[in-house]
Amino acid sequence: MNEQEIKDFKESANKKFRAPARINLIGEHIDYNGGLVLPACVSLYLTAYVKYRDDNTIRFMSRGFDGEIKTYLNRLQYNPRFKWAIYPIGIFYILTNMGYKFEHGLDIYYESDIPSGSGLSSSAAILDVTGLLVSNIYGLNLSKLDIVKVAKAVENDYCSLKSGIMDQAIIALGKKNNALLLNCNTLQYSYKNMELNDYRFVILKTNKPRKLIESKYNERVDECNKSLNIIKTKYNIKTLCEIDPDTLDDIYNLLNDDLLFKRVKHVVTEQKRVKDFALALENGDVQSLGKLLNESHESLRVDYEVTGIHLDTIVEAAITSGAVGARMTGAGFGGCGIALVNKNKLDDFRNNVIEYYSKKLEIIPDVYIVDIVDGVEEI
Ligand code: GLA
């Protein structure tokens, strides 16, 4: 579509929906281990403009990606030629398999200011926004949690990614100025206010091109499952997050494998940090928040081994530039960091981070000053 066609499409759309990006404050690589995570939605958006059709075609267009991708409601198979549209098509596919019927097709145009491949979950944003629009337009009355489960099924069953539920959940359930304390095992949740007087969270984008992240991610999931199976031979647990940190010495002997032990140690200590972080948020204890962020990054660097030079350097840049704490966010292997920064010193902070990081790595990072916002919605 050219610019005029885009403008006409947007103006004549029947409905509009949007989904934000997410950051995870703490609780990394915890969701698929059945524990507590603490993510929040941020003010970078993917917007979907929808027009109804009379036939059974569904057509997907996007400013960021060339061409249009089209398929038919009665022919919803997996097909690699769907490229980025595999996510929205997956929503139709999973819902069809659940028995839902769609009487007519749609044209959907997506426009996004969430940088893709940056670890801010543009994929969960497109899944949730499509889940909500399909539910509203066809009157399916799906709850937010239903949308989350359908979106996760698309990633796991349709796209064969072993990802957890955190990203789909926060983008559906996010609340302005709040983080979501989500138990990924029971799906129970509560909100934690994130207004911290003079401090706010800032996003630091490394601009490292991310490659092969799915296979490394799946490898970590497999290492955790393997460890769990060994630990279960002695302990009565269903998930790694149930492990009592005091038993780690015994678990070291039981696993008898340094690599697996490091993975488990990260999960167990990170789980404790999430609980401490939630408490520190309640108390507005900025120093403790900063310390926990730093400890989390260190654990992801040394024990879980998912950071790398770009994320380590951006975190180092943030601390050197005055952040009270900083860590990688999301899956890792590149992507973004977050930092807790005094809001009266943001300009200096941004300039110093850019200078430090670009001097070391010869890549200019991006610094996003964002608000904490509501989750997916019709607009
Ligand atoms: C990715 C996955 C999430 C979660 C994080 C790591 O964002 O999609 O399910 O596992 O990595 O915490």
Coordinates of C-alpha atoms and ligand atoms in Angstrom, one line a residue:
M1 CA 0.0 0.0 0.0
N2 CA 1.2 3.5 -0.7
E3 CA 0.8 6.4 1.7
Q4 CA -2.5 7.5 0.2
E5 CA -3.9 4.0 0.3
I6 CA -2.8 3.6 4.0
K7 CA -4.5 7.0 4.8
D8 CA -7.8 5.9 3.1
F9 CA -7.7 2.5 4.8
K10 CA -7.3 4.0 8.2
E11 CA -10.0 6.6 7.7
S12 CA -12.5 4.1 6.4
A13 CA -11.7 1.4 9.0
N14 CA -14.8 -0.1 10.8
K15 CA -12.8 -0.6 14.0
K16 CA -9.4 0.1 15.6
F17 CA -7.6 -1.6 18.4
R18 CA -4.1 -1.2 20.0
A19 CA -1.7 -3.2 22.1
P20 CA 1.3 -1.9 23.9
A21 CA 4.8 -3.3 24.3
R22 CA 6.0 -4.8 27.6
I23 CA 9.0 -4.7 29.8
N24 CA 9.6 -7.2 32.6
L25 CA 10.7 -5.5 35.8
I26 CA 12.0 -8.8 37.3
G27 CA 11.4 -12.5 37.1
E28 CA 13.2 -13.5 34.0
H29 CA 13.0 -17.0 32.5
I30 CA 10.6 -17.7 35.3
D31 CA 7.2 -18.0 33.5
Y32 CA 7.8 -21.4 32.0
N33 CA 9.2 -22.6 35.4
G34 CA 5.8 -21.8 37.0
G35 CA 6.7 -18.9 39.2
L36 CA 5.9 -15.2 39.9
V37 CA 6.8 -12.5 37.3
L38 CA 6.5 -8.8 37.4
P39 CA 6.0 -7.2 34.0
A40 CA 4.4 -3.9 32.9
C41 CA 3.0 -2.4 29.7
V42 CA 4.9 0.6 28.1
S43 CA 3.7 3.4 25.8
L44 CA 4.9 2.0 22.5
Y45 CA 2.0 0.7 20.5
L46 CA 0.9 -1.7 17.7
T47 CA -2.4 -0.5 16.2
A48 CA -4.7 -2.6 14.1
Y49 CA -7.2 -1.0 11.7
V50 CA -10.0 -3.4 10.6
K51 CA -12.4 -3.4 7.6
Y52 CA -15.1 -6.1 7.2
R53 CA -15.3 -8.1 4.0
D54 CA -18.3 -10.0 2.5
D55 CA -16.3 -13.1 1.5
N56 CA -14.2 -15.6 3.5
T57 CA -10.8 -14.0 2.8
I58 CA -8.6 -12.7 5.6
R59 CA -6.0 -10.2 4.4
F60 CA -3.1 -8.8 6.5
M61 CA -1.1 -5.7 5.7
S62 CA 1.6 -3.8 7.6
R63 CA 3.6 -0.7 7.1
G64 CA 6.8 -2.4 8.3
F65 CA 6.5 -5.4 6.0
D66 CA 6.2 -5.4 2.2
G67 CA 3.2 -6.8 0.4
E68 CA 0.0 -8.3 1.8
I69 CA -0.6 -11.8 3.1
K70 CA -3.9 -13.4 2.4
T71 CA -5.6 -16.7 3.2
Y72 CA -9.1 -18.1 3.6
L73 CA -11.2 -18.9 6.6
N74 CA -11.8 -22.4 5.3
R75 CA -8.1 -23.1 4.6
L76 CA -6.2 -22.3 7.8
Q77 CA -3.1 -24.4 7.7
Y78 CA 0.4 -23.5 8.8
N79 CA 2.3 -22.1 6.0
P80 CA 5.8 -20.5 6.1
R81 CA 4.9 -18.1 3.4
F82 CA 2.6 -16.3 5.9
K83 CA 5.9 -14.8 7.4
W84 CA 5.0 -12.2 10.1
A85 CA 1.2 -12.8 9.5
I86 CA 1.7 -16.3 11.0
Y87 CA 0.7 -14.8 14.4
P88 CA -2.6 -13.3 13.4
I89 CA -3.5 -16.2 11.2
G90 CA -2.6 -18.5 14.1
I91 CA -5.3 -16.8 16.2
F92 CA -7.9 -17.7 13.6
Y93 CA -6.5 -21.2 13.3
I94 CA -6.6 -21.9 17.1
L95 CA -10.1 -20.5 17.5
T96 CA -11.3 -22.5 14.6
N97 CA -10.0 -25.6 16.1
M98 CA -11.8 -24.7 19.3
G99 CA -15.0 -24.7 17.4
Y100 CA -15.6 -21.0 16.8
K101 CA -17.1 -19.9 13.4
F102 CA -16.4 -16.7 11.5
E103 CA -19.2 -15.6 9.1
H104 CA -17.1 -13.2 7.0
G105 CA -13.5 -12.2 6.2
L106 CA -11.5 -9.2 7.3
D107 CA -8.9 -6.8 6.0
I108 CA -6.5 -5.8 8.8
Y109 CA -3.7 -3.2 8.6
Y110 CA -1.2 -3.1 11.4
E111 CA 1.0 -0.2 12.2
S112 CA 3.6 -0.4 15.0
D113 CA 6.1 1.7 16.8
I114 CA 7.3 -1.3 18.8
P115 CA 10.7 -2.2 17.3
S116 CA 10.5 -5.8 16.2
G117 CA 13.1 -8.2 17.4
S118 CA 14.0 -5.9 20.3
G119 CA 12.7 -8.1 23.1
L120 CA 9.7 -5.8 23.9
S121 CA 7.3 -8.4 22.7
S122 CA 5.9 -7.2 19.4
S123 CA 4.8 -10.7 18.8
A124 CA 2.6 -10.9 21.9
A125 CA 1.2 -7.5 21.0
I126 CA 0.1 -8.7 17.5
L127 CA -1.3 -11.9 19.0
D128 CA -3.3 -10.1 21.7
V129 CA -4.6 -7.3 19.5
T130 CA -5.8 -9.9 17.0
G131 CA -7.3 -12.0 19.7
L132 CA -9.3 -9.0 21.0
L133 CA -10.4 -7.7 17.6
V134 CA -11.6 -11.2 16.6
S135 CA -13.5 -11.6 19.9
N136 CA -15.2 -8.2 19.6
I137 CA -16.0 -8.3 15.9
Y138 CA -17.4 -11.8 15.8
G139 CA -19.1 -11.5 19.3
L140 CA -17.1 -14.4 20.8
N141 CA -17.1 -12.8 24.3
L142 CA -13.6 -14.1 25.2
S143 CA -12.3 -12.9 28.5
K144 CA -8.8 -11.3 28.8
L145 CA -7.5 -14.6 30.2
D146 CA -9.1 -16.6 27.3
I147 CA -7.3 -14.3 24.8
V148 CA -4.0 -14.9 26.7
K149 CA -4.5 -18.7 26.5
V150 CA -5.3 -18.6 22.8
A151 CA -2.3 -16.4 22.1
K152 CA 0.0 -18.7 24.0
A153 CA -1.4 -21.7 22.1
V154 CA -0.6 -19.9 18.8
E155 CA 3.1 -19.6 19.9
N156 CA 3.4 -23.1 21.4
D157 CA 1.2 -25.2 19.1
Y158 CA 1.1 -23.3 15.9
C159 CA 4.6 -21.7 15.8
S160 CA 6.4 -24.4 17.9
L161 CA 8.0 -21.9 20.3
K162 CA 8.3 -23.1 23.9
S163 CA 7.7 -19.7 25.3
G164 CA 5.8 -19.1 28.6
I165 CA 2.7 -17.0 29.3
M166 CA 4.2 -13.8 30.6
D167 CA 4.1 -11.7 27.5
Q168 CA 0.6 -12.5 26.3
A169 CA -0.6 -12.1 29.9
I170 CA 0.9 -8.6 30.6
I171 CA -0.2 -7.2 27.2
A172 CA -3.8 -8.3 27.9
L173 CA -4.0 -7.5 31.6
G174 CA -1.7 -4.4 31.9
K175 CA -2.8 -1.4 34.0
K176 CA -1.7 2.2 33.9
N177 CA 1.1 3.0 36.4
N178 CA 1.1 -0.6 37.7
A179 CA 3.1 -3.7 37.3
L180 CA 1.4 -7.1 37.2
L181 CA 2.5 -9.6 39.8
L182 CA 1.4 -12.8 38.0
N183 CA 1.7 -16.4 39.2
C184 CA 2.4 -18.3 36.0
N185 CA 1.3 -21.6 37.5
T186 CA -2.2 -20.6 38.8
L187 CA -2.6 -17.5 36.7
Q188 CA -3.7 -15.6 39.8
Y189 CA -2.5 -12.0 39.7
S190 CA -2.5 -8.6 41.5
Y191 CA -1.2 -5.2 40.6
K192 CA 1.7 -3.3 42.2
N193 CA 1.8 0.5 41.9
M194 CA 4.9 1.7 40.1
E195 CA 4.8 5.4 40.9
L196 CA 8.1 6.0 42.6
N197 CA 8.3 9.8 43.3
D198 CA 11.5 10.9 41.6
Y199 CA 12.3 7.7 39.9
R200 CA 11.2 5.9 36.7
F201 CA 12.1 3.0 34.5
V202 CA 13.8 3.7 31.2
I203 CA 14.3 1.3 28.2
L204 CA 17.8 0.9 26.7
K205 CA 17.8 -0.8 23.3
T206 CA 21.1 -2.4 22.4
N207 CA 20.5 -2.4 18.7
K208 CA 22.2 -5.8 18.4
P209 CA 20.6 -7.8 15.6
R210 CA 19.1 -10.8 17.2
K211 CA 19.6 -14.1 15.4
L212 CA 18.7 -17.7 16.3
I213 CA 17.2 -16.7 19.6
E214 CA 14.4 -19.3 19.4
S215 CA 16.8 -22.2 19.4
K216 CA 18.8 -20.8 22.4
Y217 CA 15.5 -20.1 24.2
N218 CA 14.2 -23.6 23.6
E219 CA 17.5 -24.9 24.9
R220 CA 17.1 -23.2 28.2
V221 CA 13.5 -24.5 28.5
D222 CA 14.8 -28.0 27.9
E223 CA 17.6 -27.6 30.5
C224 CA 15.1 -26.6 33.1
N225 CA 12.8 -29.5 32.2
K226 CA 15.7 -31.9 32.4
S227 CA 16.7 -30.6 35.8
L228 CA 13.1 -30.7 37.1
N229 CA 12.8 -34.3 36.2
I230 CA 16.0 -35.2 38.2
I231 CA 14.9 -33.1 41.2
K232 CA 11.5 -34.7 41.2
T233 CA 13.0 -38.1 42.0
K234 CA 13.7 -36.7 45.5
Y235 CA 11.5 -33.7 46.0
N236 CA 7.7 -33.5 45.7
I237 CA 7.5 -30.5 43.4
K238 CA 5.8 -29.7 40.1
T239 CA 7.8 -26.6 39.1
L240 CA 11.4 -25.4 39.7
C241 CA 10.0 -22.2 41.3
E242 CA 8.7 -24.3 44.3
I243 CA 12.3 -25.1 45.3
D244 CA 13.3 -23.7 48.7
P245 CA 16.5 -21.7 48.3
D246 CA 17.8 -23.5 51.5
T247 CA 17.9 -26.8 49.7
L248 CA 20.2 -25.6 46.9
D249 CA 23.3 -27.4 48.3
D250 CA 21.5 -30.7 48.3
I251 CA 20.1 -30.0 44.8
Y252 CA 23.7 -29.4 43.7
N253 CA 24.6 -33.0 44.7
L254 CA 21.4 -34.4 43.3
L255 CA 21.9 -32.9 39.9
N256 CA 25.6 -33.7 39.7
D257 CA 25.9 -31.4 36.7
D258 CA 27.4 -27.9 36.9
L259 CA 25.5 -26.5 34.0
L260 CA 22.1 -27.7 35.1
F261 CA 22.8 -26.5 38.6
K262 CA 23.6 -23.0 37.4
R263 CA 20.2 -22.9 35.5
V264 CA 18.3 -24.0 38.6
K265 CA 20.2 -21.6 40.8
H266 CA 19.2 -18.7 38.6
V267 CA 15.5 -19.7 38.7
V268 CA 15.4 -20.2 42.5
T269 CA 17.3 -17.0 43.4
E270 CA 15.4 -15.0 40.8
Q271 CA 12.1 -16.2 42.3
K272 CA 13.1 -14.9 45.7
R273 CA 14.1 -11.6 44.0
V274 CA 10.7 -11.1 42.5
K275 CA 9.1 -11.4 46.0
D276 CA 11.6 -9.0 47.5
F277 CA 11.1 -6.6 44.5
A278 CA 7.3 -6.6 45.0
L279 CA 7.8 -5.7 48.6
A280 CA 10.3 -3.0 47.8
L281 CA 7.8 -1.5 45.3
E282 CA 5.1 -1.4 48.0
N283 CA 7.6 0.4 50.4
G284 CA 8.9 2.7 47.6
D285 CA 12.4 1.5 48.6
V286 CA 14.3 2.6 45.5
Q287 CA 17.7 1.5 46.7
S288 CA 16.5 -2.1 47.2
L289 CA 14.9 -2.1 43.8
G290 CA 18.1 -1.0 42.2
K291 CA 20.1 -3.7 44.1
L292 CA 17.7 -6.4 43.0
L293 CA 17.8 -5.3 39.4
N294 CA 21.6 -5.6 39.5
E295 CA 21.6 -9.0 41.1
S296 CA 19.1 -10.2 38.6
H297 CA 21.3 -9.2 35.7
E298 CA 24.3 -10.8 37.3
S299 CA 22.4 -14.1 37.7
L300 CA 21.3 -14.0 34.1
R301 CA 24.8 -13.3 33.0
V302 CA 26.7 -15.8 35.1
D303 CA 24.2 -18.6 35.8
Y304 CA 21.6 -18.5 33.1
E305 CA 24.0 -17.2 30.4
V306 CA 21.6 -15.3 28.3
T307 CA 23.1 -11.7 28.3
G308 CA 26.1 -11.3 26.1
I309 CA 28.4 -8.3 25.5
H310 CA 25.7 -5.9 24.2
L311 CA 23.3 -6.3 27.2
D312 CA 26.2 -6.4 29.7
T313 CA 27.7 -3.2 28.2
I314 CA 24.3 -1.3 28.2
V315 CA 23.8 -2.3 31.8
E316 CA 27.3 -1.2 32.7
A317 CA 26.7 2.1 30.8
A318 CA 23.5 2.7 32.8
I319 CA 25.1 2.1 36.2
T320 CA 28.1 4.3 35.2
S321 CA 25.7 7.0 34.1
G322 CA 23.9 7.1 37.5
A323 CA 21.1 4.5 37.3
V324 CA 20.2 3.0 40.8
G325 CA 20.0 -0.3 39.1
A326 CA 19.7 -1.9 35.6
R327 CA 19.2 -5.3 34.0
M328 CA 18.3 -7.0 30.7
T329 CA 14.6 -7.6 30.1
G330 CA 12.8 -10.3 28.2
A331 CA 14.5 -13.4 26.7
G332 CA 18.0 -11.9 26.4
F333 CA 20.6 -12.6 23.7
G334 CA 20.4 -8.9 22.7
G335 CA 17.3 -6.8 22.8
C336 CA 16.7 -4.3 25.6
G337 CA 17.8 -3.5 29.1
I338 CA 15.8 -1.4 31.6
A339 CA 17.2 1.0 34.2
L340 CA 15.8 2.8 37.2
V341 CA 16.7 6.4 36.9
N342 CA 16.1 9.7 38.7
K343 CA 13.7 11.6 36.5
N344 CA 15.4 15.0 37.1
K345 CA 18.6 13.6 35.5
L346 CA 17.2 12.0 32.4
D347 CA 18.9 14.1 29.8
D348 CA 22.4 13.6 31.2
F349 CA 21.6 9.9 31.8
R350 CA 20.6 9.4 28.1
N351 CA 23.6 11.3 26.8
N352 CA 26.1 9.4 29.0
V353 CA 24.6 6.0 28.2
I354 CA 24.8 6.7 24.5
E355 CA 28.4 7.9 24.7
Y356 CA 29.6 5.0 26.9
Y357 CA 28.0 2.3 24.9
S358 CA 28.8 3.6 21.4
K359 CA 32.4 4.2 22.4
K360 CA 32.8 0.6 23.5
L361 CA 30.7 -1.2 20.8
E362 CA 30.5 1.2 17.9
I363 CA 26.8 0.9 17.8
I364 CA 24.4 3.7 18.8
P365 CA 21.8 2.5 21.3
D366 CA 18.3 3.9 21.7
V367 CA 17.0 5.2 25.0
Y368 CA 13.2 5.3 25.4
I369 CA 11.5 7.3 28.1
V370 CA 8.1 5.6 28.3
D371 CA 5.0 5.7 30.5
I372 CA 3.4 2.6 32.1
V373 CA 0.1 2.1 30.4
D374 CA -3.1 0.0 30.1
G375 CA -3.0 -3.3 28.1
V376 CA -4.8 -4.2 24.8
E377 CA -7.9 -2.1 24.0
E378 CA -10.4 -1.0 21.4
I379 CA -9.8 2.7 20.6
Ligands
GLA1 C1 10.4 -14.2 26.3 C2 9.2 -15.2 26.4 C3 8.6 -15.1 27.8 C4 9.6 -15.2 28.9 C5 10.8 -14.3 28.6 C6 11.9 -14.5 29.6 O1 9.9 -12.9 26.3 O2 8.2 -14.9 25.4 O3 7.6 -16.1 27.8 O4 10.0 -16.6 29.0 O5 11.3 -14.5 27.3 O6 11.5 -14.2 30.9

